[in-house]
Amino acid sequence: MDNVVIMGTGPAGLTAAIYAARADLRPLVVEGNAPGGQLIVSCEVENYPGFPDAVSGMELMGLFRKQAERFGARFVSGVVTSVKALAGGYVLTCGDEPIETRAIVVATGAMARRLPIASEAKYYGKGISGCATCDGAFYRNLDVIVVGGGNTAMEDAIFLTRFAKSVTIVHRRDYLRAAPVEVEKARGNPKIKWMIPRVIDEIIGEDLVTGVTLRKPDTNDTEHMDCDGIFVAIGHDPKTELFRDLIDCDSLGFVRIEPGSTRTSAAGVFACGDVADPHYKQAVIAAGTGCMAALDAQKYLEMNVK
Amino acid sequence: MLNTTLKHLEAEQELKDALDTHKNVMICCGRMGPMCLPVYAAMRDLRDEYSNVSFFDQDFDGPAASYIKNLPECAEFRGLPFTVYFRGGKAVVATTSIQTSEQVREILDREFDGK
Ligand SMILES: Cc1cc2nc3c(=O)[nH]c(=O)nc-3n(C[C@H](O)[C@H](O)[C@H](O)COP(=O)(O)OP(=O)(O)OC[C@H]3O[C@@H](n4cnc5c(N)ncnc54)[C@H](O)[C@@H]3O)c2cc1C
């Protein structure tokens, strides 16, 4: 039986791996479908301490992983598809192999929200994208919309001005959640236009997106806007569907943890990073709570394993 | 080179050989980004079950990718990865952007017999 399985290789999971490996727990780290986590799509992380000149998310997560490997963390590719309690621990399914473990660190992060419009799926890759850094170059000299009012939306809009003819930010409220420094950068960019407050009611197109119907939420007035692409940056939902029967989650799906710790309602299961963080959703917080989870798991193992 | 456990098609000749020698082929042409990784993962998870299909990936920025990028089936694609299913050397289905295991499975079941 393993001592501890860490689910996830974002900043939370990899920091937990560094600490658990240094404590000689020989953690097994399951990568999930997105090795490196959400940050890998970010070209410039400017607020991670220790990198005064900014660092790409990919590079930063590569360094985290290297550090975890140096201390002996073991990595396995794949996704955990079930978690069940057994005497003295848990059994996880990952591919064909069951993995038995005494403790689990849940660092499964969050998943990007999709637009709540029926035709969205039809146009995915044909005008709709959830990843500006992946798909921005397909929109050279075209008109695109970025939906959202948070940091990711601002960052995506600024990034897309490298390729697109114009970038319009569409946001449902008349205020933005993004940090003032990000908003300033976007406001200062002559290629960026604003449609606030507006929601997208309809996506228009045949094979490819050609436009949208926008609605003003306060008056319900609608208008048509031509566009070739829509980049969706409307936030993330915690990835906890696997654990809903095992551990307590709040009404939004975030894992409930004991204040001041990473302990969940199930003995030996610890949660860290965005999966248990409805408020901050920052890499440095994820890394900090990843450290806490490894220390909590270490203490749990010391007290419970003879 | 892509960091996956799938077989990579790096040179144009490798791609040609793959299409000449295998009847049913699935190629995912992408990068190591969040839209592409779930498709590679689906291929990795399904490859044992679909022994009648040969699964490959290809670096979107490599020279051999021009074959897939220039297929008429992919002409209007605006999302990574470009995933193409070939039967007898001919493209029969192409998808763009992220796909779930279920979506991949549905195409494999529909297009390729002899699982
Ligand atoms: C575009 C963008 C830009 C950002 N920029 C910044 C920034 O500049 N500064 C900043 O501080 N924060 C930034 N953030 C937020 C930051 O990325 C997140 O707060 C952070 O990544 C959360 O880390 P995490 O480890 O909790 O989860 P994630 O990074 O979401 O990682 C989750 C991990 O869990 C794995 N996983 C999921 N399900 C399973 C499963 N069933 N089995 C096994 N593994 C699984 C995934 O593969 C992944 O590896 C940005 C986010 C985005 C989207």
CSV table of C-alpha atoms and ligand atoms in Angstrom, one decimal:
chain,number,residue,atom,x,y,z
A,1,MET,CA,0.0,0.0,0.0
A,2,ASP,CA,1.3,3.5,-0.8
A,3,ASN,CA,1.6,6.1,1.9
A,4,VAL,CA,0.1,8.9,0.0
A,5,VAL,CA,-1.3,9.4,-3.5
A,6,ILE,CA,-1.4,13.0,-4.8
A,7,MET,CA,-4.0,13.7,-7.4
A,8,GLY,CA,-3.0,16.5,-9.7
A,9,THR,CA,0.2,18.1,-11.0
A,10,GLY,CA,-0.7,21.8,-10.8
A,11,PRO,CA,1.0,24.1,-8.3
A,12,ALA,CA,-0.9,22.5,-5.3
A,13,GLY,CA,-0.2,18.8,-6.2
A,14,LEU,CA,3.5,19.4,-7.2
A,15,THR,CA,4.2,21.4,-4.0
A,16,ALA,CA,2.6,18.6,-2.0
A,17,ALA,CA,4.8,16.2,-3.9
A,18,ILE,CA,8.0,18.2,-3.1
A,19,TYR,CA,7.1,18.2,0.7
A,20,ALA,CA,5.9,14.6,0.8
A,21,ALA,CA,8.9,13.4,-1.1
A,22,ARG,CA,11.3,15.3,1.2
A,23,ALA,CA,9.6,13.7,4.1
A,24,ASP,CA,10.5,10.3,2.6
A,25,LEU,CA,6.8,9.4,2.1
A,26,ARG,CA,7.6,8.3,-1.6
A,27,PRO,CA,4.4,9.9,-2.9
A,28,LEU,CA,2.7,8.6,-6.0
A,29,VAL,CA,1.6,11.6,-8.1
A,30,VAL,CA,-1.2,11.0,-10.7
A,31,GLU,CA,-0.8,13.6,-13.4
A,32,GLY,CA,-4.4,13.9,-14.7
A,33,ASN,CA,-5.3,15.1,-18.1
A,34,ALA,CA,-3.6,18.4,-17.7
A,35,PRO,CA,0.0,17.9,-16.4
A,36,GLY,CA,1.1,21.2,-15.0
A,37,GLY,CA,-2.4,22.3,-14.4
A,38,GLN,CA,-4.2,25.5,-15.5
A,39,LEU,CA,-1.1,27.7,-15.4
A,40,ILE,CA,0.5,26.0,-18.4
A,41,VAL,CA,-1.5,28.1,-20.8
A,42,SER,CA,-0.3,31.4,-19.3
A,43,CYS,CA,2.6,32.9,-21.3
A,44,GLU,CA,3.6,35.3,-18.5
A,45,VAL,CA,3.1,34.7,-14.8
A,46,GLU,CA,4.1,38.0,-13.2
A,47,ASN,CA,3.1,37.5,-9.6
A,48,TYR,CA,4.8,34.3,-8.6
A,49,PRO,CA,7.4,35.2,-6.0
A,50,GLY,CA,11.0,34.6,-7.0
A,51,PHE,CA,10.5,35.5,-10.7
A,52,PRO,CA,11.0,39.2,-11.0
A,53,ASP,CA,11.1,39.1,-14.8
A,54,ALA,CA,8.0,36.9,-15.1
A,55,VAL,CA,8.0,33.3,-16.2
A,56,SER,CA,5.9,31.3,-18.5
A,57,GLY,CA,3.4,28.9,-16.8
A,58,MET,CA,4.9,26.0,-18.7
A,59,GLU,CA,8.4,26.8,-17.5
A,60,LEU,CA,7.3,27.4,-13.9
A,61,MET,CA,5.5,24.1,-13.7
A,62,GLY,CA,8.4,22.3,-15.3
A,63,LEU,CA,10.6,23.6,-12.4
A,64,PHE,CA,8.1,22.5,-9.8
A,65,ARG,CA,8.1,19.0,-11.3
A,66,LYS,CA,11.8,18.8,-11.5
A,67,GLN,CA,12.1,19.7,-7.8
A,68,ALA,CA,9.6,17.0,-6.9
A,69,GLU,CA,11.4,14.4,-9.0
A,70,ARG,CA,14.7,15.4,-7.4
A,71,PHE,CA,13.3,14.3,-4.0
A,72,GLY,CA,11.9,11.0,-5.3
A,73,ALA,CA,8.3,11.7,-6.1
A,74,ARG,CA,6.9,9.1,-8.5
A,75,PHE,CA,4.7,10.1,-11.3
A,76,VAL,CA,2.1,8.2,-13.2
A,77,SER,CA,0.2,9.4,-16.2
A,78,GLY,CA,-3.5,9.0,-16.2
A,79,VAL,CA,-6.6,10.1,-14.5
A,80,VAL,CA,-8.1,8.8,-11.3
A,81,THR,CA,-11.6,7.6,-12.1
A,82,SER,CA,-12.9,6.3,-8.8
A,83,VAL,CA,-12.0,6.6,-5.1
A,84,LYS,CA,-13.3,4.1,-2.5
A,85,ALA,CA,-12.7,3.7,1.2
A,86,LEU,CA,-11.2,0.4,2.4
A,87,ALA,CA,-9.8,-0.7,5.7
A,88,GLY,CA,-6.9,1.5,6.7
A,89,GLY,CA,-7.1,3.6,3.5
A,90,TYR,CA,-8.5,4.0,0.1
A,91,VAL,CA,-8.4,2.3,-3.3
A,92,LEU,CA,-8.2,4.5,-6.4
A,93,THR,CA,-8.7,3.4,-10.0
A,94,CYS,CA,-6.3,4.8,-12.5
A,95,GLY,CA,-6.5,3.0,-15.9
A,96,ASP,CA,-6.6,-0.7,-15.3
A,97,GLU,CA,-4.5,-0.5,-12.1
A,98,PRO,CA,-6.1,-0.2,-8.7
A,99,ILE,CA,-3.9,1.9,-6.3
A,100,GLU,CA,-4.2,1.3,-2.6
A,101,THR,CA,-3.1,4.1,-0.4
A,102,ARG,CA,-3.2,5.2,3.3
A,103,ALA,CA,-3.7,8.9,2.5
A,104,ILE,CA,-4.8,11.0,-0.4
A,105,VAL,CA,-4.0,14.6,-1.3
A,106,VAL,CA,-6.7,16.0,-3.6
A,107,ALA,CA,-5.2,18.7,-5.8
A,108,THR,CA,-7.5,18.3,-8.8
A,109,GLY,CA,-7.9,22.1,-9.3
A,110,ALA,CA,-10.6,23.5,-11.4
A,111,MET,CA,-12.1,23.2,-14.9
A,112,ALA,CA,-12.9,26.0,-17.2
A,113,ARG,CA,-16.6,26.9,-17.5
A,114,ARG,CA,-18.3,26.7,-20.9
A,115,LEU,CA,-20.8,29.2,-22.2
A,116,PRO,CA,-24.4,28.1,-21.3
A,117,ILE,CA,-25.5,28.3,-24.9
A,118,ALA,CA,-26.7,25.1,-26.7
A,119,SER,CA,-24.8,25.8,-29.9
A,120,GLU,CA,-21.5,26.3,-28.1
A,121,ALA,CA,-20.3,22.7,-28.5
A,122,LYS,CA,-21.0,22.7,-32.2
A,123,TYR,CA,-18.6,25.6,-32.8
A,124,TYR,CA,-15.8,24.5,-30.5
A,125,GLY,CA,-12.7,24.7,-32.6
A,126,LYS,CA,-14.7,26.5,-35.3
A,127,GLY,CA,-14.9,29.9,-33.8
A,128,ILE,CA,-15.1,29.1,-30.1
A,129,SER,CA,-12.1,28.4,-27.9
A,130,GLY,CA,-11.3,28.0,-24.2
A,131,CYS,CA,-7.6,28.7,-24.7
A,132,ALA,CA,-6.3,31.9,-26.2
A,133,THR,CA,-2.7,30.8,-26.1
A,134,CYS,CA,-3.5,27.5,-27.9
A,135,ASP,CA,-5.8,28.9,-30.6
A,136,GLY,CA,-5.0,32.7,-30.9
A,137,ALA,CA,-2.9,32.3,-34.0
A,138,PHE,CA,-5.8,30.9,-36.0
A,139,TYR,CA,-7.4,34.3,-35.7
A,140,ARG,CA,-4.8,36.4,-37.5
A,141,ASN,CA,-6.5,39.6,-38.8
A,142,LEU,CA,-9.9,38.5,-37.6
A,143,ASP,CA,-12.3,40.1,-35.1
A,144,VAL,CA,-12.7,38.2,-31.9
A,145,ILE,CA,-14.6,38.5,-28.6
A,146,VAL,CA,-13.3,37.6,-25.2
A,147,VAL,CA,-16.1,36.7,-22.7
A,148,GLY,CA,-15.3,37.4,-19.1
A,149,GLY,CA,-14.3,40.1,-16.6
A,150,GLY,CA,-11.5,38.4,-14.6
A,151,ASN,CA,-7.8,38.3,-14.9
A,152,THR,CA,-7.8,35.5,-17.4
A,153,ALA,CA,-10.1,37.4,-19.7
A,154,MET,CA,-7.9,40.5,-19.5
A,155,GLU,CA,-4.8,38.4,-20.1
A,156,ASP,CA,-6.4,36.6,-23.0
A,157,ALA,CA,-7.6,39.8,-24.6
A,158,ILE,CA,-4.1,41.4,-24.4
A,159,PHE,CA,-2.6,38.2,-25.8
A,160,LEU,CA,-5.0,38.0,-28.7
A,161,THR,CA,-4.2,41.6,-29.8
A,162,ARG,CA,-0.9,40.0,-31.2
A,163,PHE,CA,-3.0,38.3,-33.9
A,164,ALA,CA,-6.5,39.6,-34.1
A,165,LYS,CA,-7.7,42.7,-36.0
A,166,SER,CA,-9.8,43.7,-33.0
A,167,VAL,CA,-10.6,42.2,-29.6
A,168,THR,CA,-13.9,43.0,-27.9
A,169,ILE,CA,-14.3,42.2,-24.2
A,170,VAL,CA,-17.9,41.2,-23.4
A,171,HIS,CA,-18.8,41.0,-19.7
A,172,ARG,CA,-22.2,40.6,-18.0
A,173,ARG,CA,-21.6,43.1,-15.3
A,174,ASP,CA,-20.6,46.8,-15.5
A,175,TYR,CA,-17.6,46.2,-13.2
A,176,LEU,CA,-14.6,43.9,-13.6
A,177,ARG,CA,-13.3,41.3,-11.2
A,178,ALA,CA,-9.8,41.5,-12.7
A,179,ALA,CA,-6.9,43.1,-10.8
A,180,PRO,CA,-6.6,46.9,-11.6
A,181,VAL,CA,-3.1,46.3,-13.1
A,182,GLU,CA,-4.6,43.9,-15.7
A,183,VAL,CA,-7.6,46.2,-16.4
A,184,GLU,CA,-5.2,49.1,-17.0
A,185,LYS,CA,-3.1,47.1,-19.4
A,186,ALA,CA,-6.3,46.1,-21.4
A,187,ARG,CA,-7.7,49.7,-21.3
A,188,GLY,CA,-4.4,51.0,-22.6
A,189,ASN,CA,-4.5,48.7,-25.6
A,190,PRO,CA,-5.9,50.4,-28.7
A,191,LYS,CA,-7.0,47.1,-30.3
A,192,ILE,CA,-9.3,46.3,-27.3
A,193,LYS,CA,-12.9,47.4,-27.3
A,194,TRP,CA,-15.5,47.0,-24.6
A,195,MET,CA,-19.1,45.7,-24.6
A,196,ILE,CA,-20.1,46.0,-21.0
A,197,PRO,CA,-22.5,45.0,-19.5
A,198,ARG,CA,-23.6,42.5,-22.2
A,199,VAL,CA,-24.3,38.8,-22.3
A,200,ILE,CA,-24.1,36.5,-25.4
A,201,ASP,CA,-27.6,35.2,-26.1
A,202,GLU,CA,-26.9,33.4,-29.4
A,203,ILE,CA,-24.0,32.3,-31.5
A,204,ILE,CA,-24.5,32.8,-35.2
A,205,GLY,CA,-22.8,31.0,-38.0
A,206,GLU,CA,-22.9,28.1,-40.4
A,207,ASP,CA,-19.7,26.0,-40.4
A,208,LEU,CA,-17.8,28.8,-38.6
A,209,VAL,CA,-18.9,31.4,-36.2
A,210,THR,CA,-19.8,34.7,-37.9
A,211,GLY,CA,-21.4,36.7,-35.1
A,212,VAL,CA,-23.3,36.8,-31.9
A,213,THR,CA,-26.5,38.3,-30.5
A,214,LEU,CA,-25.6,40.4,-27.5
A,215,ARG,CA,-28.1,41.4,-24.8
A,216,LYS,CA,-28.0,44.2,-22.3
A,217,PRO,CA,-29.0,42.5,-19.0
A,218,ASP,CA,-30.6,45.6,-17.5
A,219,THR,CA,-32.9,46.5,-20.5
A,220,ASN,CA,-32.9,43.2,-22.4
A,221,ASP,CA,-32.2,45.1,-25.6
A,222,THR,CA,-30.4,42.9,-28.1
A,223,GLU,CA,-28.0,43.7,-30.9
A,224,HIS,CA,-26.0,41.8,-33.5
A,225,MET,CA,-22.3,41.9,-33.6
A,226,ASP,CA,-20.1,40.3,-36.3
A,227,CYS,CA,-17.1,38.3,-35.1
A,228,ASP,CA,-15.0,35.4,-36.2
A,229,GLY,CA,-14.0,34.0,-32.8
A,230,ILE,CA,-15.2,33.8,-29.2
A,231,PHE,CA,-12.7,33.1,-26.4
A,232,VAL,CA,-14.4,32.0,-23.3
A,233,ALA,CA,-12.9,33.0,-20.0
A,234,ILE,CA,-15.8,33.0,-17.5
A,235,GLY,CA,-14.1,31.2,-14.6
A,236,HIS,CA,-13.6,27.7,-13.4
A,237,ASP,CA,-15.5,25.1,-11.4
A,238,PRO,CA,-13.8,22.8,-8.9
A,239,LYS,CA,-13.2,19.3,-10.1
A,240,THR,CA,-14.8,17.4,-7.3
A,241,GLU,CA,-17.4,15.2,-9.0
A,242,LEU,CA,-15.3,12.1,-8.1
A,243,PHE,CA,-15.4,12.8,-4.4
A,244,ARG,CA,-18.9,14.0,-3.8
A,245,ASP,CA,-19.9,10.8,-2.0
A,246,LEU,CA,-16.7,10.6,0.0
A,247,ILE,CA,-16.0,14.1,1.3
A,248,ASP,CA,-18.2,17.1,2.1
A,249,CYS,CA,-18.3,19.8,-0.6
A,250,ASP,CA,-20.1,23.1,-0.5
A,251,SER,CA,-23.0,24.0,-2.8
A,252,LEU,CA,-20.6,25.2,-5.5
A,253,GLY,CA,-18.7,22.0,-5.3
A,254,PHE,CA,-15.6,23.2,-3.5
A,255,VAL,CA,-14.2,20.7,-0.9
A,256,ARG,CA,-14.9,21.8,2.6
A,257,ILE,CA,-11.8,21.8,4.8
A,258,GLU,CA,-11.3,22.3,8.4
A,259,PRO,CA,-10.3,26.0,8.9
A,260,GLY,CA,-6.5,26.3,9.3
A,261,SER,CA,-5.8,22.9,7.8
A,262,THR,CA,-6.3,20.9,4.7
A,263,ARG,CA,-8.3,18.1,6.4
A,264,THR,CA,-11.5,17.1,4.8
A,265,SER,CA,-14.5,15.2,6.3
A,266,ALA,CA,-12.8,11.9,5.4
A,267,ALA,CA,-9.9,10.7,7.5
A,268,GLY,CA,-6.7,10.7,5.6
A,269,VAL,CA,-8.0,12.8,2.7
A,270,PHE,CA,-6.5,16.3,2.4
A,271,ALA,CA,-7.5,18.9,-0.2
A,272,CYS,CA,-5.4,21.8,-1.5
A,273,GLY,CA,-5.3,24.4,-4.2
A,274,ASP,CA,-8.3,25.6,-6.3
A,275,VAL,CA,-10.4,22.6,-5.5
A,276,ALA,CA,-10.9,23.9,-2.0
A,277,ASP,CA,-10.5,27.6,-2.6
A,278,PRO,CA,-13.6,29.5,-3.6
A,279,HIS,CA,-11.9,32.9,-3.0
A,280,TYR,CA,-8.3,33.4,-4.1
A,281,LYS,CA,-7.5,30.9,-7.0
A,282,GLN,CA,-3.9,31.9,-7.3
A,283,ALA,CA,-0.9,29.7,-7.9
A,284,VAL,CA,1.0,30.9,-4.8
A,285,ILE,CA,-2.0,30.0,-2.6
A,286,ALA,CA,-2.3,26.6,-4.3
A,287,ALA,CA,1.4,26.0,-3.7
A,288,GLY,CA,1.0,27.1,0.0
A,289,THR,CA,-1.9,24.9,0.6
A,290,GLY,CA,-0.1,22.0,-1.2
A,291,CYS,CA,2.6,22.4,1.4
A,292,MET,CA,0.0,22.3,4.2
A,293,ALA,CA,-1.6,19.1,2.7
A,294,ALA,CA,1.7,17.3,2.6
A,295,LEU,CA,2.5,18.3,6.2
A,296,ASP,CA,-1.1,17.3,7.3
A,297,ALA,CA,-0.8,14.0,5.5
A,298,GLN,CA,2.6,13.3,7.1
A,299,LYS,CA,1.2,14.0,10.6
A,300,TYR,CA,-1.8,11.8,9.8
A,301,LEU,CA,0.4,8.9,8.8
A,302,GLU,CA,2.6,9.3,11.8
A,303,MET,CA,-0.4,9.1,14.1
A,304,ASN,CA,-2.3,6.4,12.3
A,305,VAL,CA,0.1,4.0,10.8
A,306,LYS,CA,1.9,1.7,13.2
B,1,MET,CA,8.8,16.1,-29.8
B,2,LEU,CA,5.5,15.6,-27.9
B,3,ASN,CA,5.9,14.3,-24.4
B,4,THR,CA,3.3,11.5,-24.6
B,5,THR,CA,3.4,7.7,-24.6
B,6,LEU,CA,1.8,7.5,-28.1
B,7,LYS,CA,3.9,6.8,-31.2
B,8,HIS,CA,5.0,10.0,-32.8
B,9,LEU,CA,5.0,10.7,-36.5
B,10,GLU,CA,7.9,13.1,-36.9
B,11,ALA,CA,8.9,12.8,-40.6
B,12,GLU,CA,6.6,13.0,-43.6
B,13,GLN,CA,7.8,9.5,-44.6
B,14,GLU,CA,6.7,8.1,-41.3
B,15,LEU,CA,3.3,9.5,-41.8
B,16,LYS,CA,3.1,8.0,-45.3
B,17,ASP,CA,4.3,4.6,-44.0
B,18,ALA,CA,1.7,4.7,-41.2
B,19,LEU,CA,-1.1,5.4,-43.7
B,20,ASP,CA,0.2,2.7,-46.2
B,21,THR,CA,0.7,0.0,-43.7
B,22,HIS,CA,-2.3,0.3,-41.3
B,23,LYS,CA,-5.9,0.1,-42.3
B,24,ASN,CA,-7.4,2.2,-39.5
B,25,VAL,CA,-5.4,5.1,-38.2
B,26,MET,CA,-6.0,7.9,-35.8
B,27,ILE,CA,-3.6,10.8,-35.7
B,28,CYS,CA,-3.8,13.7,-33.2
B,29,CYS,CA,-1.8,16.7,-34.4
B,30,GLY,CA,-1.3,19.2,-31.6
B,31,ARG,CA,0.9,20.7,-28.9
B,32,MET,CA,1.3,20.0,-25.2
B,33,GLY,CA,-1.6,22.3,-24.3
B,34,PRO,CA,-4.8,21.9,-22.3
B,35,MET,CA,-7.0,21.3,-25.4
B,36,CYS,CA,-4.6,18.6,-26.8
B,37,LEU,CA,-3.7,16.7,-23.6
B,38,PRO,CA,-7.2,15.2,-23.1
B,39,VAL,CA,-7.2,13.9,-26.6
B,40,TYR,CA,-3.8,12.2,-26.2
B,41,ALA,CA,-5.0,10.8,-22.9
B,42,ALA,CA,-8.2,9.4,-24.5
B,43,MET,CA,-6.0,7.8,-27.2
B,44,ARG,CA,-3.7,6.3,-24.6
B,45,ASP,CA,-6.7,4.9,-22.6
B,46,LEU,CA,-8.4,3.5,-25.7
B,47,ARG,CA,-5.5,2.0,-27.6
B,48,ASP,CA,-5.5,-1.4,-25.9
B,49,GLU,CA,-9.2,-1.8,-26.4
B,50,TYR,CA,-9.1,-0.8,-30.1
B,51,SER,CA,-6.4,-3.1,-31.3
B,52,ASN,CA,-7.8,-2.7,-34.9
B,53,VAL,CA,-6.7,1.0,-34.8
B,54,SER,CA,-3.2,2.4,-34.9
B,55,PHE,CA,-2.9,5.5,-32.7
B,56,PHE,CA,-0.3,8.2,-33.4
B,57,ASP,CA,0.4,11.8,-32.5
B,58,GLN,CA,2.2,14.6,-34.3
B,59,ASP,CA,3.8,17.9,-33.3
B,60,PHE,CA,1.7,20.6,-34.8
B,61,ASP,CA,4.8,22.7,-35.3
B,62,GLY,CA,6.9,20.0,-36.9
B,63,PRO,CA,7.5,19.8,-40.6
B,64,ALA,CA,5.5,16.6,-41.1
B,65,ALA,CA,2.3,18.3,-39.8
B,66,SER,CA,1.8,20.1,-43.0
B,67,TYR,CA,0.1,17.0,-44.4
B,68,ILE,CA,-2.7,17.2,-41.8
B,69,LYS,CA,-2.8,21.0,-41.7
B,70,ASN,CA,-3.4,21.0,-45.5
B,71,LEU,CA,-6.1,18.4,-45.6
B,72,PRO,CA,-9.4,19.8,-47.0
B,73,GLU,CA,-11.1,18.3,-44.0
B,74,CYS,CA,-9.1,20.6,-41.7
B,75,ALA,CA,-9.3,23.7,-43.8
B,76,GLU,CA,-11.7,25.5,-41.5
B,77,PHE,CA,-10.3,24.3,-38.2
B,78,ARG,CA,-9.5,27.0,-35.7
B,79,GLY,CA,-8.7,25.0,-32.6
B,80,LEU,CA,-5.9,22.7,-31.5
B,81,PRO,CA,-5.6,19.8,-31.8
B,82,PHE,CA,-6.5,18.6,-35.3
B,83,THR,CA,-7.5,14.9,-35.0
B,84,VAL,CA,-7.9,12.9,-38.2
B,85,TYR,CA,-9.2,9.3,-38.6
B,86,PHE,CA,-8.0,7.5,-41.7
B,87,ARG,CA,-9.4,4.3,-43.3
B,88,GLY,CA,-7.4,2.7,-46.0
B,89,GLY,CA,-5.2,5.8,-46.3
B,90,LYS,CA,-8.2,8.2,-46.7
B,91,ALA,CA,-9.3,10.7,-44.2
B,92,VAL,CA,-12.8,9.8,-43.1
B,93,VAL,CA,-13.4,12.0,-40.1
B,94,ALA,CA,-11.6,15.1,-38.7
B,95,THR,CA,-12.2,16.9,-35.5
B,96,THR,CA,-10.9,20.1,-34.1
B,97,SER,CA,-10.2,21.2,-30.5
B,98,ILE,CA,-10.7,19.2,-27.3
B,99,GLN,CA,-12.6,15.9,-27.5
B,100,THR,CA,-13.7,13.6,-24.7
B,101,SER,CA,-13.0,9.9,-24.6
B,102,GLU,CA,-16.7,9.3,-25.3
B,103,GLN,CA,-16.5,11.4,-28.5
B,104,VAL,CA,-13.4,9.6,-29.6
B,105,ARG,CA,-14.9,6.2,-28.8
B,106,GLU,CA,-18.1,7.1,-30.7
B,107,ILE,CA,-16.0,7.9,-33.9
B,108,LEU,CA,-13.9,4.7,-33.5
B,109,ASP,CA,-17.0,2.6,-33.2
B,110,ARG,CA,-18.7,4.2,-36.1
B,111,GLU,CA,-15.9,4.3,-38.6
B,112,PHE,CA,-13.7,1.3,-37.9
B,113,ASP,CA,-14.9,-2.3,-37.6
B,114,GLY,CA,-13.2,-5.4,-36.2
B,115,LYS,CA,-12.5,-4.1,-32.7
C,1,LIG,C1,-5.1,31.5,-18.2
C,1,LIG,C2,-4.8,31.5,-16.7
C,1,LIG,C3,-3.8,32.3,-16.2
C,1,LIG,C4,-3.5,32.3,-14.8
C,1,LIG,N1,-2.6,33.2,-14.4
C,1,LIG,C5,-2.2,33.2,-13.1
C,1,LIG,C6,-1.2,34.0,-12.6
C,1,LIG,O1,-0.6,34.8,-13.4
C,1,LIG,N2,-0.9,34.0,-11.3
C,1,LIG,C7,-1.5,33.1,-10.4
C,1,LIG,O2,-1.1,33.1,-9.3
C,1,LIG,N3,-2.5,32.3,-10.9
C,1,LIG,C8,-2.9,32.3,-12.2
C,1,LIG,N4,-3.9,31.5,-12.6
C,1,LIG,C9,-4.6,30.6,-11.6
C,1,LIG,C10,-3.7,29.4,-11.3
C,1,LIG,O3,-3.4,28.8,-12.5
C,1,LIG,C11,-4.5,28.5,-10.4
C,1,LIG,O4,-4.9,29.1,-9.2
C,1,LIG,C12,-3.6,27.3,-10.0
C,1,LIG,O5,-3.2,26.6,-11.2
C,1,LIG,C13,-4.4,26.3,-9.2
C,1,LIG,O6,-3.6,25.2,-8.9
C,1,LIG,P1,-4.1,23.8,-8.5
C,1,LIG,O7,-2.9,22.9,-8.4
C,1,LIG,O8,-5.0,23.9,-7.4
C,1,LIG,O9,-5.0,23.2,-9.8
C,1,LIG,P2,-4.7,23.1,-11.3
C,1,LIG,O10,-3.7,24.0,-11.8
C,1,LIG,O11,-6.1,23.3,-11.9
C,1,LIG,O12,-4.2,21.6,-11.5
C,1,LIG,C14,-5.1,20.5,-11.3
C,1,LIG,C15,-4.4,19.3,-11.6
C,1,LIG,O13,-5.3,18.2,-11.3
C,1,LIG,C16,-5.2,17.2,-12.3
C,1,LIG,N5,-6.4,16.4,-12.2
C,1,LIG,C17,-7.7,16.8,-12.4
C,1,LIG,N6,-8.6,15.8,-12.3
C,1,LIG,C18,-7.8,14.7,-12.0
C,1,LIG,C19,-8.1,13.3,-11.7
C,1,LIG,N7,-9.3,12.8,-11.8
C,1,LIG,N8,-7.1,12.5,-11.5
C,1,LIG,C20,-5.8,12.9,-11.5
C,1,LIG,N9,-5.5,14.2,-11.7
C,1,LIG,C21,-6.5,15.1,-11.9
C,1,LIG,C22,-5.1,18.0,-13.6
C,1,LIG,O14,-4.5,17.2,-14.6
C,1,LIG,C23,-4.1,19.1,-13.1
C,1,LIG,O15,-2.8,18.6,-13.2
C,1,LIG,C24,-4.2,31.5,-13.9
C,1,LIG,C25,-5.2,30.6,-14.4
C,1,LIG,C26,-5.5,30.6,-15.8
C,1,LIG,C27,-6.5,29.6,-16.3
